[in-house]
mmCIF file of C-alpha atoms in Angstrom:
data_model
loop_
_atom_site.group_PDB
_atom_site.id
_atom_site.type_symbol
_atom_site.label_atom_id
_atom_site.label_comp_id
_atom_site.label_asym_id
_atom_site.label_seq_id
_atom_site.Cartn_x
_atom_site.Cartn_y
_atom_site.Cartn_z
ATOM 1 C CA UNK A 147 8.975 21.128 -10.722
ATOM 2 C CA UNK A 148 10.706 17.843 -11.395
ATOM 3 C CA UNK A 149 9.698 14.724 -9.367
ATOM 4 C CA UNK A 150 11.967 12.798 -7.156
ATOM 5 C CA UNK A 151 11.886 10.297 -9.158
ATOM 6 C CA UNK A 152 12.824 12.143 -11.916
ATOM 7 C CA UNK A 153 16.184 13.379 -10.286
ATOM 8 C CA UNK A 154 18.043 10.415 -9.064
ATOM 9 C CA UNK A 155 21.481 12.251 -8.984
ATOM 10 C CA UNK A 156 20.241 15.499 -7.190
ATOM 11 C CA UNK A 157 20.218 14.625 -4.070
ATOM 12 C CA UNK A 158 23.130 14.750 -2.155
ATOM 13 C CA UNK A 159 24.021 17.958 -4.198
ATOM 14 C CA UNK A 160 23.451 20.787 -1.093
ATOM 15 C CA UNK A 161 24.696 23.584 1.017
ATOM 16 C CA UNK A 162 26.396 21.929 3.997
ATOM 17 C CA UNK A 163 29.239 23.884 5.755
ATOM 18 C CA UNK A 164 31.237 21.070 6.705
ATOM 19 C CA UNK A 165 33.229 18.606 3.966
ATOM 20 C CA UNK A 166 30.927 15.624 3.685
ATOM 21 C CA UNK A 167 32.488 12.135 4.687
ATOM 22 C CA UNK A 168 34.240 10.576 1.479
ATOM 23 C CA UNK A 169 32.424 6.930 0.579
ATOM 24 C CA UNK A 170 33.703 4.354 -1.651
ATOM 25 C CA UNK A 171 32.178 1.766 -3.783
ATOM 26 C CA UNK A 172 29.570 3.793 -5.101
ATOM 27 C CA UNK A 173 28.075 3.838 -1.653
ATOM 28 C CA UNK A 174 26.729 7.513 -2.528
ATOM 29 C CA UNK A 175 25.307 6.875 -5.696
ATOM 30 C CA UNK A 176 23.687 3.967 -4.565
ATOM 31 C CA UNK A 177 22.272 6.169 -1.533
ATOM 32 C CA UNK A 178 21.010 8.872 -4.490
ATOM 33 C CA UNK A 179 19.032 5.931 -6.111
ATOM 34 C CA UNK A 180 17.466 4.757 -3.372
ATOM 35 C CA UNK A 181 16.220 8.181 -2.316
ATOM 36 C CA UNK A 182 14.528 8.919 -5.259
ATOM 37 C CA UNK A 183 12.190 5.831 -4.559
ATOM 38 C CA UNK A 184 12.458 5.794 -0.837
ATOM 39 C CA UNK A 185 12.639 9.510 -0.065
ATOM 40 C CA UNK A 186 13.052 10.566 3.706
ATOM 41 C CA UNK A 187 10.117 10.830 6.155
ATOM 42 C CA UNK A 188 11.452 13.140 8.287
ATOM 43 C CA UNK A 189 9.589 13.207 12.040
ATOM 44 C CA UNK A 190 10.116 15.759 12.958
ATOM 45 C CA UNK A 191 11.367 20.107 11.402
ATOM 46 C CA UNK A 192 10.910 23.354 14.042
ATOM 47 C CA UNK A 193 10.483 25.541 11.175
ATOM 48 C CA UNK A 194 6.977 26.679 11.567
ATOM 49 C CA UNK A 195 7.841 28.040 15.019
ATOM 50 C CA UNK A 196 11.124 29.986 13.320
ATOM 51 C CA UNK A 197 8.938 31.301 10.466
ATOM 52 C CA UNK A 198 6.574 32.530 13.250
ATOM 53 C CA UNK A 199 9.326 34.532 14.779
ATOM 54 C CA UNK A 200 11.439 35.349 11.766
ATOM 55 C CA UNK A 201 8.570 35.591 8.799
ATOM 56 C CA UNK A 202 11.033 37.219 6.548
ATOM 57 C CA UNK A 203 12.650 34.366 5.118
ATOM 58 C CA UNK A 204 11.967 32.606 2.035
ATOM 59 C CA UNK A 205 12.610 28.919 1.925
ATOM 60 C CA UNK A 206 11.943 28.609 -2.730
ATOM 61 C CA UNK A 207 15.415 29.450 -3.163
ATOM 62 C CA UNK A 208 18.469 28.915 -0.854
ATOM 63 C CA UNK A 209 18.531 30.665 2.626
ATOM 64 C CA UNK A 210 21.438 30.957 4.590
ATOM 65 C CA UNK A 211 19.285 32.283 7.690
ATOM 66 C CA UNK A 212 17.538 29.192 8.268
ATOM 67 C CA UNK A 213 19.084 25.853 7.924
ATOM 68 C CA UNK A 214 16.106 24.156 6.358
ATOM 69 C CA UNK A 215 14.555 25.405 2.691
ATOM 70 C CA UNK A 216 13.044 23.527 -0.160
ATOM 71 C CA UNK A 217 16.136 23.162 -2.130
ATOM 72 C CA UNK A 218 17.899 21.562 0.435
ATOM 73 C CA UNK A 219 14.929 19.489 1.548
ATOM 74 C CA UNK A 220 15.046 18.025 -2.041
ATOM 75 C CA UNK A 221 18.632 18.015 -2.375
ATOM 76 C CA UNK A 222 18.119 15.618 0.886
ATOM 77 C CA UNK A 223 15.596 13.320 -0.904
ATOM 78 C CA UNK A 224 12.859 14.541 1.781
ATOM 79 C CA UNK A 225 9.495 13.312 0.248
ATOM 80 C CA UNK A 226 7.459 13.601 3.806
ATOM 81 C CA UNK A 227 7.973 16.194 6.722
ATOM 82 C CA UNK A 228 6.235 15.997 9.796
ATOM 83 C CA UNK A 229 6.306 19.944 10.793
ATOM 84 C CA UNK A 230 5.930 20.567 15.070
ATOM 85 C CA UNK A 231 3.832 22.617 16.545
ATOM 86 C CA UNK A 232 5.471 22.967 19.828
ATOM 87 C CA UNK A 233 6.636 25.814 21.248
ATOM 88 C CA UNK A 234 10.397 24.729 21.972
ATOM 89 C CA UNK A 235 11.879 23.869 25.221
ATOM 90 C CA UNK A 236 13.009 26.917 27.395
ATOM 91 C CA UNK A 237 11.055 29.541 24.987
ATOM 92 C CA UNK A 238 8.905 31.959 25.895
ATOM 93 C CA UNK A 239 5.598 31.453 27.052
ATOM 94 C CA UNK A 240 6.647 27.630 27.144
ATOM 95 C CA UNK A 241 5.198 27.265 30.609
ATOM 96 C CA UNK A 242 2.163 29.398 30.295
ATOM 97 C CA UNK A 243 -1.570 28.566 31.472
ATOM 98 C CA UNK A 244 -3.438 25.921 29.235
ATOM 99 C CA UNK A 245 -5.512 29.082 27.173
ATOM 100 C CA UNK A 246 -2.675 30.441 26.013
ATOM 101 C CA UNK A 247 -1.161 27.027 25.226
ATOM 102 C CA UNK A 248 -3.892 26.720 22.901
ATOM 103 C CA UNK A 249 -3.492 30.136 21.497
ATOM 104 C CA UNK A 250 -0.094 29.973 20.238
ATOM 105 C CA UNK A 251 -1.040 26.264 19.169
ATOM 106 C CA UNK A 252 -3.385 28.196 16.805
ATOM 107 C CA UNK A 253 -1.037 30.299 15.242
ATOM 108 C CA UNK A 254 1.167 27.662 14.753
ATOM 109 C CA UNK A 255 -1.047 25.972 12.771
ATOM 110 C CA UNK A 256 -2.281 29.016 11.140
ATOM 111 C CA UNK A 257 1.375 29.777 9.928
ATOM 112 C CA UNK A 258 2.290 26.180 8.869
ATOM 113 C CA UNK A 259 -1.218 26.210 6.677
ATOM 114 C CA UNK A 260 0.140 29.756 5.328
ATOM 115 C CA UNK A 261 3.329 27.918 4.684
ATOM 116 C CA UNK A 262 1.600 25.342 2.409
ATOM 117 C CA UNK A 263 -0.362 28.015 0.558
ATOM 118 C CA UNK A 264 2.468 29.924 -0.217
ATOM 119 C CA UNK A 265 4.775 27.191 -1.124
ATOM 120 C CA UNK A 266 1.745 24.891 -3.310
ATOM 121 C CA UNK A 267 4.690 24.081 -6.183
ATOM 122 C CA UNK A 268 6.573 22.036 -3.464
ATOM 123 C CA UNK A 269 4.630 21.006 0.075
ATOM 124 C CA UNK A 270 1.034 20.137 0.109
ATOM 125 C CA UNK A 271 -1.115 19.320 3.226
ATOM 126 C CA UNK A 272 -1.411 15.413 3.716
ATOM 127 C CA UNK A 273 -3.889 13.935 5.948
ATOM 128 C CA UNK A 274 -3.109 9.944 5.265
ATOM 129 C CA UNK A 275 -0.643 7.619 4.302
ATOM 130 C CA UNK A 276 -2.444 7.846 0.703
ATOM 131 C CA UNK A 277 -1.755 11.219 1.017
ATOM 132 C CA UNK A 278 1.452 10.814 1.968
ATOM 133 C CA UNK A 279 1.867 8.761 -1.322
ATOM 134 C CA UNK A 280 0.381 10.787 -3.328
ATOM 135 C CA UNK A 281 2.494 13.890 -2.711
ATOM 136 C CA UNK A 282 5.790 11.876 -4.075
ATOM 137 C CA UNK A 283 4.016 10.540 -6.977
ATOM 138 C CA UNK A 284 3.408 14.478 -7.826
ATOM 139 C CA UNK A 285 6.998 15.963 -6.974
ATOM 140 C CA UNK A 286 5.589 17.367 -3.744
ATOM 141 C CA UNK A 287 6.682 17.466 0.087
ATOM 142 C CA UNK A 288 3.730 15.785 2.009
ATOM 143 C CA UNK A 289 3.348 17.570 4.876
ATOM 144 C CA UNK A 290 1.994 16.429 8.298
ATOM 145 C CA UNK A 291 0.659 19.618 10.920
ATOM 146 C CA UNK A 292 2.014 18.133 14.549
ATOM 147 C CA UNK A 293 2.458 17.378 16.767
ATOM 148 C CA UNK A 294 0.673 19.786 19.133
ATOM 149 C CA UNK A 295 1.305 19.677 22.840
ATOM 150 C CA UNK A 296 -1.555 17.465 24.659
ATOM 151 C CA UNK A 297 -1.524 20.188 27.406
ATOM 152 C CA UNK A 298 -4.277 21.872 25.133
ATOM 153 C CA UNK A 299 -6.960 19.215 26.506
ATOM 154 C CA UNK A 300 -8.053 20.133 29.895
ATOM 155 C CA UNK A 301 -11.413 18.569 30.549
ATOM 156 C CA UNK A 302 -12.516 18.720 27.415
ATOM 157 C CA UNK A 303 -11.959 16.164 24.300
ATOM 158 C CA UNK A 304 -12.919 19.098 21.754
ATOM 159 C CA UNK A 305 -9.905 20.592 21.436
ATOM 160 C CA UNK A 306 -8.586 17.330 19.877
ATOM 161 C CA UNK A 307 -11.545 17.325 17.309
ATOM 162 C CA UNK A 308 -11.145 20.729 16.344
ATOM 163 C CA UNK A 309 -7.594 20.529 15.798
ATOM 164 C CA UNK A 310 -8.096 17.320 13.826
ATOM 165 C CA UNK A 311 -10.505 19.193 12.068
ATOM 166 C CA UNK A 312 -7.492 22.036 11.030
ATOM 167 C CA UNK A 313 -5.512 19.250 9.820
ATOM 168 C CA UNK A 314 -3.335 17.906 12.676
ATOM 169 C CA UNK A 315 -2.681 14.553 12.640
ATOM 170 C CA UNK A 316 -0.355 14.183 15.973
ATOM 171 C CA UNK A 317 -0.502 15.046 19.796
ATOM 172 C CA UNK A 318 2.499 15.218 21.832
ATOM 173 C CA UNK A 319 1.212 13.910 25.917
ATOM 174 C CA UNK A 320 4.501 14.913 27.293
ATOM 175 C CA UNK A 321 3.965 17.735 29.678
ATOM 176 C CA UNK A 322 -0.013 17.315 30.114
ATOM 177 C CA UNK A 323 -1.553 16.467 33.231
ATOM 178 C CA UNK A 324 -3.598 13.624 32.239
ATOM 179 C CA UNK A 325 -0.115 11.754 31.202
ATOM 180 C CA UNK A 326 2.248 12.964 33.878
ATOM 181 C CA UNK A 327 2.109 10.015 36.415
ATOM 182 C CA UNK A 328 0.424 7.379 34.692
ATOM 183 C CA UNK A 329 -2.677 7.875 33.056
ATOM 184 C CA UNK A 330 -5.787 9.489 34.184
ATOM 185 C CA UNK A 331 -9.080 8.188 33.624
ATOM 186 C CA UNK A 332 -9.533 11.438 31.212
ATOM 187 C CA UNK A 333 -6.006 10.476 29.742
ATOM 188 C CA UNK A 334 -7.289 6.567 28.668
ATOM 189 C CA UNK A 335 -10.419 8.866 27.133
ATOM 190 C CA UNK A 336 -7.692 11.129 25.180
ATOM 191 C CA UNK A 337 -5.789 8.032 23.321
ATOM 192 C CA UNK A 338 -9.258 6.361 22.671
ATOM 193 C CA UNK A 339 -9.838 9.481 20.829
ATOM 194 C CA UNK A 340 -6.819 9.880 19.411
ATOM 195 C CA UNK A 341 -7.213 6.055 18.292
ATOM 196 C CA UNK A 342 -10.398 7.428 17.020
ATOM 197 C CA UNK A 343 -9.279 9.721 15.221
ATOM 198 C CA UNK A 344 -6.952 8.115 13.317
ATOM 199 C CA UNK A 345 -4.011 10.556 15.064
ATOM 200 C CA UNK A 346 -0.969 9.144 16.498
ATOM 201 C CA UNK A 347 0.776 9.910 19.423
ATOM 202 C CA UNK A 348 3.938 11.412 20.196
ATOM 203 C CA UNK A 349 6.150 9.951 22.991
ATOM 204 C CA UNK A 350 8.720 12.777 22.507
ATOM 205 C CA UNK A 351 9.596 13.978 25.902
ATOM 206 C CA UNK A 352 7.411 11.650 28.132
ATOM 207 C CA UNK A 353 9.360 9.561 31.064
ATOM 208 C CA UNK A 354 9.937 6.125 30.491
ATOM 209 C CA UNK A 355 6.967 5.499 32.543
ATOM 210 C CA UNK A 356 4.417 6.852 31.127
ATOM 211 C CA UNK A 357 5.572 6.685 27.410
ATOM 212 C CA UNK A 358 5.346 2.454 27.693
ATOM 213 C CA UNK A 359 1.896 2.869 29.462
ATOM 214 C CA UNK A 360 0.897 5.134 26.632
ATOM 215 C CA UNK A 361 2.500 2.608 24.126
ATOM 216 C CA UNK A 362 0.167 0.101 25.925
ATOM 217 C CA UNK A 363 -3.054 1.782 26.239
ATOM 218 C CA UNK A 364 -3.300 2.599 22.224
ATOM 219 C CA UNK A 365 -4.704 0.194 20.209
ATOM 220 C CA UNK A 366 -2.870 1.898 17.475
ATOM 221 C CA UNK A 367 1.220 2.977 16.802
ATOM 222 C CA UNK A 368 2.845 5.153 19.005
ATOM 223 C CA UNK A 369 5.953 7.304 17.777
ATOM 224 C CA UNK A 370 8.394 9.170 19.198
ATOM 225 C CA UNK A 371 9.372 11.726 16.555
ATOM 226 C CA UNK A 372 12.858 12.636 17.750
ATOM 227 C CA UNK A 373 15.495 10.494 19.963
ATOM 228 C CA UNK A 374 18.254 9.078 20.384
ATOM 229 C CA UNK A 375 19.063 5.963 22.326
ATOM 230 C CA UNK A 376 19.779 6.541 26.019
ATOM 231 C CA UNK A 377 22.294 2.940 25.796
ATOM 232 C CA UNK A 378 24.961 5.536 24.556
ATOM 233 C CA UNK A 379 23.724 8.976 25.795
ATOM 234 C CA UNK A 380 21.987 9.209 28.964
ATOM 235 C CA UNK A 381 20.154 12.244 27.741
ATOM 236 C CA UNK A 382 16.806 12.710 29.471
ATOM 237 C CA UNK A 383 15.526 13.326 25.831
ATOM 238 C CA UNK A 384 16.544 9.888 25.009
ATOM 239 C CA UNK A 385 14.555 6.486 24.780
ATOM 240 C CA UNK A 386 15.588 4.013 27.536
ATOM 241 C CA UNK A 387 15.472 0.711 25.554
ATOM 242 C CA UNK A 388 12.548 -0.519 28.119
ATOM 243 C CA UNK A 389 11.047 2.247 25.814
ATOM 244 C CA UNK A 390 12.587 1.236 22.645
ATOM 245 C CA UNK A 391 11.127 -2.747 23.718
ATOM 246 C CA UNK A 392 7.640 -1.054 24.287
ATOM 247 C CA UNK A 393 8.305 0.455 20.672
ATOM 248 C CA UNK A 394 8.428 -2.730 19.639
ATOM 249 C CA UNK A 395 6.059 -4.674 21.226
ATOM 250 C CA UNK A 396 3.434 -1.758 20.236
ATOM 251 C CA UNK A 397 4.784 -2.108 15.942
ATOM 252 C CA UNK A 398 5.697 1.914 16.690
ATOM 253 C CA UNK A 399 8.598 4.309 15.552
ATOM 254 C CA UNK A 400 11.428 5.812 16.943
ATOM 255 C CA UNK A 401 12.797 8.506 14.883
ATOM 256 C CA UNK A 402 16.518 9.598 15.630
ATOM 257 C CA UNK A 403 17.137 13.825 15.963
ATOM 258 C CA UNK A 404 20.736 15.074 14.450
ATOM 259 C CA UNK A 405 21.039 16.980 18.110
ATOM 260 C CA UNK A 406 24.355 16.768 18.920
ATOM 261 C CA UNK A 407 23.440 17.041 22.714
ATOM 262 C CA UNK A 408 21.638 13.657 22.296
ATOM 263 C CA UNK A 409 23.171 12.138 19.232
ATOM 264 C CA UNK A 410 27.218 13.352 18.887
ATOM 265 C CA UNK A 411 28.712 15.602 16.664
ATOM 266 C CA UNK A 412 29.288 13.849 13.082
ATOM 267 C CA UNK A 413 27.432 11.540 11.159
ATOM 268 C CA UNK A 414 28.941 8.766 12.379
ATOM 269 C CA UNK A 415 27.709 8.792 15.868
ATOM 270 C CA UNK A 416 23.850 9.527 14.840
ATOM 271 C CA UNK A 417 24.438 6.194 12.906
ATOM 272 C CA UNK A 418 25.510 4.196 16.277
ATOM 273 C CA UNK A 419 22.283 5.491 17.486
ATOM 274 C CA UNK A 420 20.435 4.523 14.480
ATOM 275 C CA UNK A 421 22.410 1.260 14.958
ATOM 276 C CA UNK A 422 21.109 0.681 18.396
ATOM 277 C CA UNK A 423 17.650 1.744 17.895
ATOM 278 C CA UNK A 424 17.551 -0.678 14.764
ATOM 279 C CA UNK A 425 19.035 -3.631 17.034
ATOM 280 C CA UNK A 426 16.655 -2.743 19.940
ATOM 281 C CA UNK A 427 13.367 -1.599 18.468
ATOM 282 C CA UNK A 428 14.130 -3.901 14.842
ATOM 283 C CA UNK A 429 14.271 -2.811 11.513
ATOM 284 C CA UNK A 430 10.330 -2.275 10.765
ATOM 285 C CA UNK A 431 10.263 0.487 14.087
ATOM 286 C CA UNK A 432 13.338 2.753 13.290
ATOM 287 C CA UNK A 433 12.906 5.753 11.814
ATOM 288 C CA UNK A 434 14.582 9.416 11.310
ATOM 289 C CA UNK A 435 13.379 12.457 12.761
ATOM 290 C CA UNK A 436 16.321 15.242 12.286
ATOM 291 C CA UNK A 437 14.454 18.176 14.397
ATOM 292 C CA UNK A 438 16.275 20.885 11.778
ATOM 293 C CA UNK A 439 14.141 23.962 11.059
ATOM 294 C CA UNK A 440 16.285 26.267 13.209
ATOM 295 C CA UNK A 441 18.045 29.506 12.658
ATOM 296 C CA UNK A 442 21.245 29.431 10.996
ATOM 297 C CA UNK A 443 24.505 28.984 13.758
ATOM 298 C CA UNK A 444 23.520 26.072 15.857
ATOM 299 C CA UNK A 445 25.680 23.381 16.655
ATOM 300 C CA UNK A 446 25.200 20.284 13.945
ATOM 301 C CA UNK A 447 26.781 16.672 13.870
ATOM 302 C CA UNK A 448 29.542 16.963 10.913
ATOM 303 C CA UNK A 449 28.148 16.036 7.650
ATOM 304 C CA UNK A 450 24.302 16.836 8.700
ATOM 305 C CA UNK A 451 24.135 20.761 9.210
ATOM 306 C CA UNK A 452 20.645 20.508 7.145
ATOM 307 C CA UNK A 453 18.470 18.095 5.042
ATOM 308 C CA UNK A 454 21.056 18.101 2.513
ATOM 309 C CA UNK A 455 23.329 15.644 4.148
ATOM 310 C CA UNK A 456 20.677 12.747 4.378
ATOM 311 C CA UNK A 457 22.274 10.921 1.342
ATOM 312 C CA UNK A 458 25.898 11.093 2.949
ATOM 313 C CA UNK A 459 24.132 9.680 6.334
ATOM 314 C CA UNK A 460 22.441 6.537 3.806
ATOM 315 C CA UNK A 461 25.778 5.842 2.299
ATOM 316 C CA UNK A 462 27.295 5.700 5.833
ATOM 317 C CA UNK A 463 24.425 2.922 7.077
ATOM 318 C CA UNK A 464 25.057 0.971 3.735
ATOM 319 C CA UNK A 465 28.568 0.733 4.388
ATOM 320 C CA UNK A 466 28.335 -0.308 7.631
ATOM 321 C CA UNK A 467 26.019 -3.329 6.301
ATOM 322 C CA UNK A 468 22.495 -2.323 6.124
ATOM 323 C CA UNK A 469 20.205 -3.443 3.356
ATOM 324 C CA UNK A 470 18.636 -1.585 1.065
ATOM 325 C CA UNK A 471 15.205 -2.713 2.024
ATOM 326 C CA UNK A 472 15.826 -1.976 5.882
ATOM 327 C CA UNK A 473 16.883 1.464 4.480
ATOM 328 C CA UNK A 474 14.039 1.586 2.152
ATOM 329 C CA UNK A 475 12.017 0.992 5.479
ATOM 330 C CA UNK A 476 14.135 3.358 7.485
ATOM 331 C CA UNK A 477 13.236 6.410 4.953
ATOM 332 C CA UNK A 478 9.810 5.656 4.224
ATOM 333 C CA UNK A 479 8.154 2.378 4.781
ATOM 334 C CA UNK A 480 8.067 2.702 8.568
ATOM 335 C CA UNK A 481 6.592 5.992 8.587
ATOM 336 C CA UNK A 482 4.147 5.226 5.752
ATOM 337 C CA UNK A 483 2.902 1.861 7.671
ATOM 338 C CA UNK A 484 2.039 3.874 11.471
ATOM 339 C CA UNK A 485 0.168 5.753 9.250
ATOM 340 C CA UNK A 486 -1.726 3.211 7.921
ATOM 341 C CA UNK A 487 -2.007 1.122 10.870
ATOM 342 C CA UNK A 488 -3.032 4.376 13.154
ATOM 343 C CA UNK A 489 -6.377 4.488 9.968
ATOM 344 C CA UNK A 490 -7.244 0.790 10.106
ATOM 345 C CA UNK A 491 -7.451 1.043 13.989
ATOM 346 C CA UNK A 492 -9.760 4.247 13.506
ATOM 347 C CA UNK A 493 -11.811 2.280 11.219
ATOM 348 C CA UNK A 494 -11.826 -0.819 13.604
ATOM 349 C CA UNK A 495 -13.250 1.707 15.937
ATOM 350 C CA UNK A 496 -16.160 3.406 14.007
ATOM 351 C CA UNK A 497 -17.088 -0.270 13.110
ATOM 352 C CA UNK A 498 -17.303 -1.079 16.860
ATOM 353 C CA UNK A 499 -19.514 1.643 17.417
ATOM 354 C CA UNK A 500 -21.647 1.836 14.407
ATOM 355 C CA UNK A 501 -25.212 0.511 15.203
#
């Protein structure tokens, strides 16, 4: 299979249901191009948990039951997908006891693993920012396991390790006890570990609160894989920009979602968020993190139904004035350097410690 790089004029190319926004002055070509060296880091993609309940479909070739498959994933220019573990919001079992938290944890990892066996040609497992590198440089989809929900850890930091250990690279404290109301003394031991470890950790979800005191306590980037900014929708899924400041402060990410109940209904409205999370947070701590991997029939902003319509959104932020090395940061820069920065802290760490 082709590389990226090797397909400058693909992308854009895809299976939206909705008539894509019409751009002048080359503004879509120019988005094409910089996609096939700056493909999309997407933070976050719900398909593992969809596969888990629908196992049926196959995302080689185009699949009108899911609105996320590999053609449209390269027709988007996606060169890095960070694929959830979560069980969504309001699902079953969402709210059940900490064991069987971790059990379904498992097979969500056991299904997104099965997912990068079966699809080798086009996603491979990464585990670092060289890996993350690496995986464009071949024509693959690097692909990130996580985040996973920190209610796993109870009073126990072995959990962590042994989902490190499967490949996971990203815990989500939004919901756990040790992060509810402030942090816990076993909480301060968690993001030492996940410092550690060289994981990072997902703000998703977490009040304002606690996701600056998190932002605070790590020595290393925080993220919050999908937002938008509450400045323009008070969504309690949004980032407050006391957040967005903490972002900052911390060199972290803030990835906008394409949910229309936090982000509007066409392209151009998840661009004022992008706007205000790139005036807020800055350039070097904005970053894109669509949340598609659902069934086919949800509601989508017009012009982003699926991965296919991340060109149209580029040519949008280029017309309205952004470079193309904010953009190239936007895409992939950001998301490559937490990456990096999370390993040099882990490093920093086993230094410290080593006799």
């Amino acid at each position: 299979m082709a590389d990226l790089q090797d397909e400058p004029h693909s992308v854009g190319v895809g299976a939206e249901d909705v008539p894509a926004p019409a751009f002048t002055g080359g503004a879509l070509d120019r988005a094409a191009a910089l996609l096939a060296v700056h493909p999309v880091a997407d933070g976050c993609n719900t398909l593992v948990w969809t596969l888990r309940q629908s196992p049926y479909h196959d995302i080689d070739t185009p699949d009108t039951g899911v609105d996320t498959d590999i053609p449209r994933l390269r027709a988007g220019g996606v060169g890095a997908q960070f694929w959830t573990l979560l069980v969504p919001p309001g699902r079953p079992r969402a709210d059940a006891a900490a064991d069987q938290v971790v059990s379904d944890t498992l097979e969500q990892i056991d299904v997104a693993r099965s997912l990068m066996r079966r699809y080798s040609d086009s996603l491979c497992l990464a585990l670092s920012a060289d890996d993350m590198a690496d995986a464009r440089n071949r024509g693959r989809i690097a692909s990130f396991l996580g985040p996973v929900p920190g209610s796993t850890l109870t009073d126990s930091l072995g959990a962590l390790r042994a989902f490190h250990a499967l490949g996971v690279r990203i815990l989500a404290p939004a919901g756990a006890p040790w992060a509810e109301e402030g942090l816990t003394a076993f909480g301060h031991e968690v993001v030492k570990e996940v410092n550690r470890l060289a994981m990072l950790l997902d703000l998703t979800g977490c009040p304002s609160a606690a996701a600056c005191q998190l932002a605070a306590a790590s020595k290393a980037p925080v993220i919050i894989s999908n937002t938008g900014a509450a400045a323009l929708n008070p969504h309690p899924g949004n980032a407050t920009d006391e957040v967005l400041l903490a972002l900052r402060a911390a060199n972290g990410l803030a990835m906008v979602t394409f949910d229309i109940a936090r982000t509007g209904d066409s392209l151009h409205a998840v661009a004022d968020h992008l706007d205000h999370v790139r005036a807020i947070a800055g350039p070097e701590c904005v970053g894109l993190g669509a949340a598609f991997g659902a069934e086919r029939g949800g509601p989508r902003p017009t012009g982003l139904t699926d991965p296919s319509g991340y060109p149209h959104l580029i040519a949008e932020l280029l017309e309205r004035g952004w470079t193309e090395s904010d953009l190239a940061l936007l895409t992939w820069g950001n998301a490559q350097r937490v990456l990096r920065d999370a390993e040099f802290t882990a490093r920093a760490a086993q230094h410290r410690r080593a006799p």
